[in-house]
Coordinates of C-alpha atoms in Angstrom, one line a residue:
I296 CA 6.6 13.3 22.1
P297 CA 8.4 14.9 19.3
E298 CA 11.9 16.1 20.6
T299 CA 14.8 18.2 19.5
A300 CA 18.1 18.6 21.1
T301 CA 21.1 20.9 20.4
S302 CA 24.6 21.3 21.9
R303 CA 26.7 24.5 21.9
E304 CA 30.1 24.7 23.0
S305 CA 31.9 27.7 23.9
Q306 CA 35.5 28.4 25.1
S307 CA 36.9 31.4 27.0
T308 CA 40.2 32.2 28.4
F309 CA 40.9 33.9 32.0
F310 CA 41.1 37.8 31.4
G311 CA 41.5 37.2 27.7
A312 CA 44.9 35.6 28.3
S313 CA 45.8 33.8 25.0
S314 CA 48.6 32.0 26.6
G315 CA 46.4 29.2 27.6
N316 CA 47.1 29.1 31.4
W317 CA 43.4 28.9 32.3
T318 CA 40.6 27.8 29.8
E319 CA 37.2 27.2 30.7
K320 CA 34.9 25.0 28.3
T321 CA 31.3 25.3 28.8
K322 CA 28.7 23.0 27.2
H323 CA 25.1 23.7 26.9
R324 CA 22.2 21.4 25.7
V325 CA 18.7 22.5 25.1
V326 CA 15.9 20.1 24.8
Q327 CA 12.5 20.8 23.8
K328 CA 9.7 18.6 24.3
V329 CA 6.2 19.1 23.1
K330 CA 3.2 16.8 23.9
E331 CA 1.0 16.1 20.8
Y332 CA -2.6 15.0 20.9
H333 CA -4.2 13.0 18.1
W334 CA -7.9 13.4 17.4
K335 CA -9.7 11.2 14.9
V336 CA -12.3 13.2 13.2
Y337 CA -15.3 11.8 11.2
V338 CA -17.3 13.9 8.7
S339 CA -20.4 12.7 6.6
Y340 CA -23.0 14.3 4.5
K341 CA -25.9 13.1 2.4
L342 CA -27.5 14.6 -0.7
K343 CA -31.1 13.3 -1.0
V344 CA -34.3 14.2 -3.0
Y345 CA -37.9 13.6 -1.8
K346 CA -41.1 14.1 -3.4
G347 CA -43.6 16.7 -1.8
N348 CA -43.2 17.6 2.0
D349 CA -42.3 14.0 3.4
P350 CA -38.5 13.6 3.9
S351 CA -39.1 10.1 5.1
T352 CA -39.5 9.1 1.4
A353 CA -36.2 10.7 0.5
L354 CA -33.8 8.9 -2.3
E355 CA -30.4 9.2 -1.6
L356 CA -28.2 10.5 -4.5
Q357 CA -24.8 10.9 -2.9
S358 CA -23.2 10.4 0.5
R359 CA -19.7 10.5 1.8
H360 CA -18.1 9.4 5.2
A361 CA -14.4 10.6 5.7
S362 CA -12.0 10.9 8.5
T363 CA -9.0 12.7 9.2
V364 CA -6.6 13.0 12.3
L365 CA -6.1 16.4 13.9
I366 CA -3.0 16.9 15.7
T367 CA -2.8 19.6 18.5
S368 CA 0.2 20.3 20.7
G369 CA 1.0 22.1 23.7
G370 CA -0.4 22.7 27.3
Q371 CA -4.1 23.2 26.5
A372 CA -6.3 24.3 29.1
T373 CA -8.7 22.0 30.5
A374 CA -12.1 22.7 31.6
R375 CA -12.8 19.3 33.3
R376 CA -13.0 18.3 36.8
G377 CA -12.7 15.0 38.7
P378 CA -11.0 12.0 36.9
Q379 CA -11.1 13.7 33.6
A380 CA -9.2 16.7 34.9
N381 CA -5.7 15.9 33.4
K382 CA -7.1 15.2 29.8
P383 CA -7.0 17.8 27.4
V384 CA -10.1 19.5 25.9
P385 CA -11.0 18.3 22.4
P386 CA -10.5 21.0 19.7
I387 CA -14.1 20.5 18.6
A388 CA -17.3 19.2 19.8
E389 CA -17.6 15.5 20.1
K390 CA -20.9 15.3 17.8
T391 CA -22.5 18.1 15.7
I392 CA -25.5 17.8 13.5
H393 CA -26.3 20.6 11.3
P394 CA -29.8 21.2 9.9
A395 CA -30.5 20.1 6.5
T396 CA -30.2 22.7 3.8
E397 CA -33.0 22.5 1.3
V398 CA -33.9 23.8 -2.1
H399 CA -37.1 23.3 -4.2
L400 CA -36.9 21.6 -7.4
T401 CA -40.5 22.1 -8.6
W402 CA -39.7 24.7 -11.2
L403 CA -36.9 22.5 -12.7
L404 CA -38.9 19.3 -12.9
Q405 CA -41.8 21.2 -14.5
Q406 CA -39.4 22.0 -17.5
L407 CA -39.0 18.3 -18.1
Q408 CA -40.8 16.8 -20.9
S409 CA -41.7 13.2 -21.7
P410 CA -40.6 11.2 -23.4
G411 CA -37.0 11.4 -22.8
G412 CA -37.0 13.8 -19.9
T413 CA -35.3 16.7 -21.7
A414 CA -35.7 20.2 -20.6
Q415 CA -37.8 22.6 -22.4
F416 CA -38.2 26.2 -21.9
A417 CA -40.4 28.8 -23.9
I418 CA -41.7 32.2 -23.5
D419 CA -45.4 32.5 -24.2
R420 CA -45.6 35.9 -26.2
S421 CA -49.2 35.8 -26.7
V422 CA -50.0 36.7 -23.0
A423 CA -50.7 40.3 -22.2
S424 CA -48.1 39.8 -19.1
C425 CA -45.5 39.6 -21.8
R426 CA -43.7 42.9 -22.1
T427 CA -40.3 42.1 -23.5
P428 CA -38.0 39.0 -23.8
R429 CA -36.7 39.7 -20.4
R430 CA -39.9 41.1 -18.8
N431 CA -42.3 38.3 -18.9
T432 CA -43.8 35.6 -16.3
Q433 CA -41.8 32.7 -17.4
I434 CA -38.4 34.5 -17.2
Q435 CA -39.0 35.6 -13.8
A436 CA -40.0 32.2 -12.5
A437 CA -36.8 30.9 -14.0
Y438 CA -34.8 33.7 -12.4
E439 CA -36.3 33.3 -9.0
Y440 CA -35.8 29.5 -9.3
H441 CA -32.1 29.9 -10.2
Q442 CA -31.5 32.5 -7.5
S443 CA -32.8 30.0 -5.0
L444 CA -30.7 27.3 -6.5
V445 CA -27.5 29.6 -6.2
H446 CA -28.4 30.4 -2.6
W447 CA -28.5 26.7 -1.6
M448 CA -25.3 26.0 -3.6
L449 CA -23.6 28.9 -1.5
V450 CA -24.8 27.5 1.8
V451 CA -23.5 24.2 0.8
L452 CA -20.1 25.6 -0.3
N453 CA -19.8 27.8 2.8
F454 CA -20.6 24.7 5.0
F455 CA -17.4 23.0 3.5
L456 CA -15.5 26.1 3.5
D457 CA -16.2 27.5 6.8
R458 CA -17.2 24.3 8.9
M459 CA -14.6 21.8 7.3
E460 CA -11.6 24.2 6.8
K461 CA -11.9 26.9 9.3
D462 CA -13.6 25.2 12.1
I463 CA -12.1 21.7 11.9
M464 CA -8.8 21.7 10.0
A465 CA -7.7 25.1 11.4
K466 CA -7.4 23.4 14.7
H467 CA -4.7 21.0 13.1
N468 CA -1.7 22.3 15.0
P469 CA 1.2 19.8 15.3
A470 CA 4.4 20.6 17.0
K471 CA 6.8 22.5 14.7
I472 CA 10.1 21.9 15.6
Q473 CA 12.2 24.9 14.7
D474 CA 15.8 25.1 14.2
P475 CA 17.2 25.3 17.9
Q476 CA 20.2 27.3 16.8
Q477 CA 18.0 30.2 15.8
R478 CA 16.4 30.3 19.2
L479 CA 19.5 29.4 21.5
D480 CA 21.0 32.5 23.2
I481 CA 23.3 31.7 25.5
G482 CA 25.3 35.0 25.2

């Protein structure tokens, strides 16, 4: 339990007499005790790619498993009954599984040419639907694909910013021992 203590002495004389006939010394000591709770939090994610509509054939491209310790302090209310009544309520749910966030890669993979797998993109200017370099079927398909990719990236980014930083790390609240001299008012 983090603890801080401070002492303050004051001296006064009876009726303001400075002759020193009667002097009273008062000693004050303030102790602040704060109970801290340490919570181990595990986070993991996986980035997978799969062919068609069968996620069971997924190939894992990247994954990460991490952990941190959240420290909470103070008298948190407990919503428990029975033998668990005196234990504090965890700051986050014990387990959370988030739905998969997907993006189709079909358009991007169709742009790859073999051999070498380099990307090739061209506008077919010979078709009647090609009106300008911007208004044609190929540019519209590329634009729609990139919009879906940006949307997917924003969903992933917001997961880490909102869930990780706001929902989990914002619960990290260790006791902050302030300078007791600033709070002590014996006056």
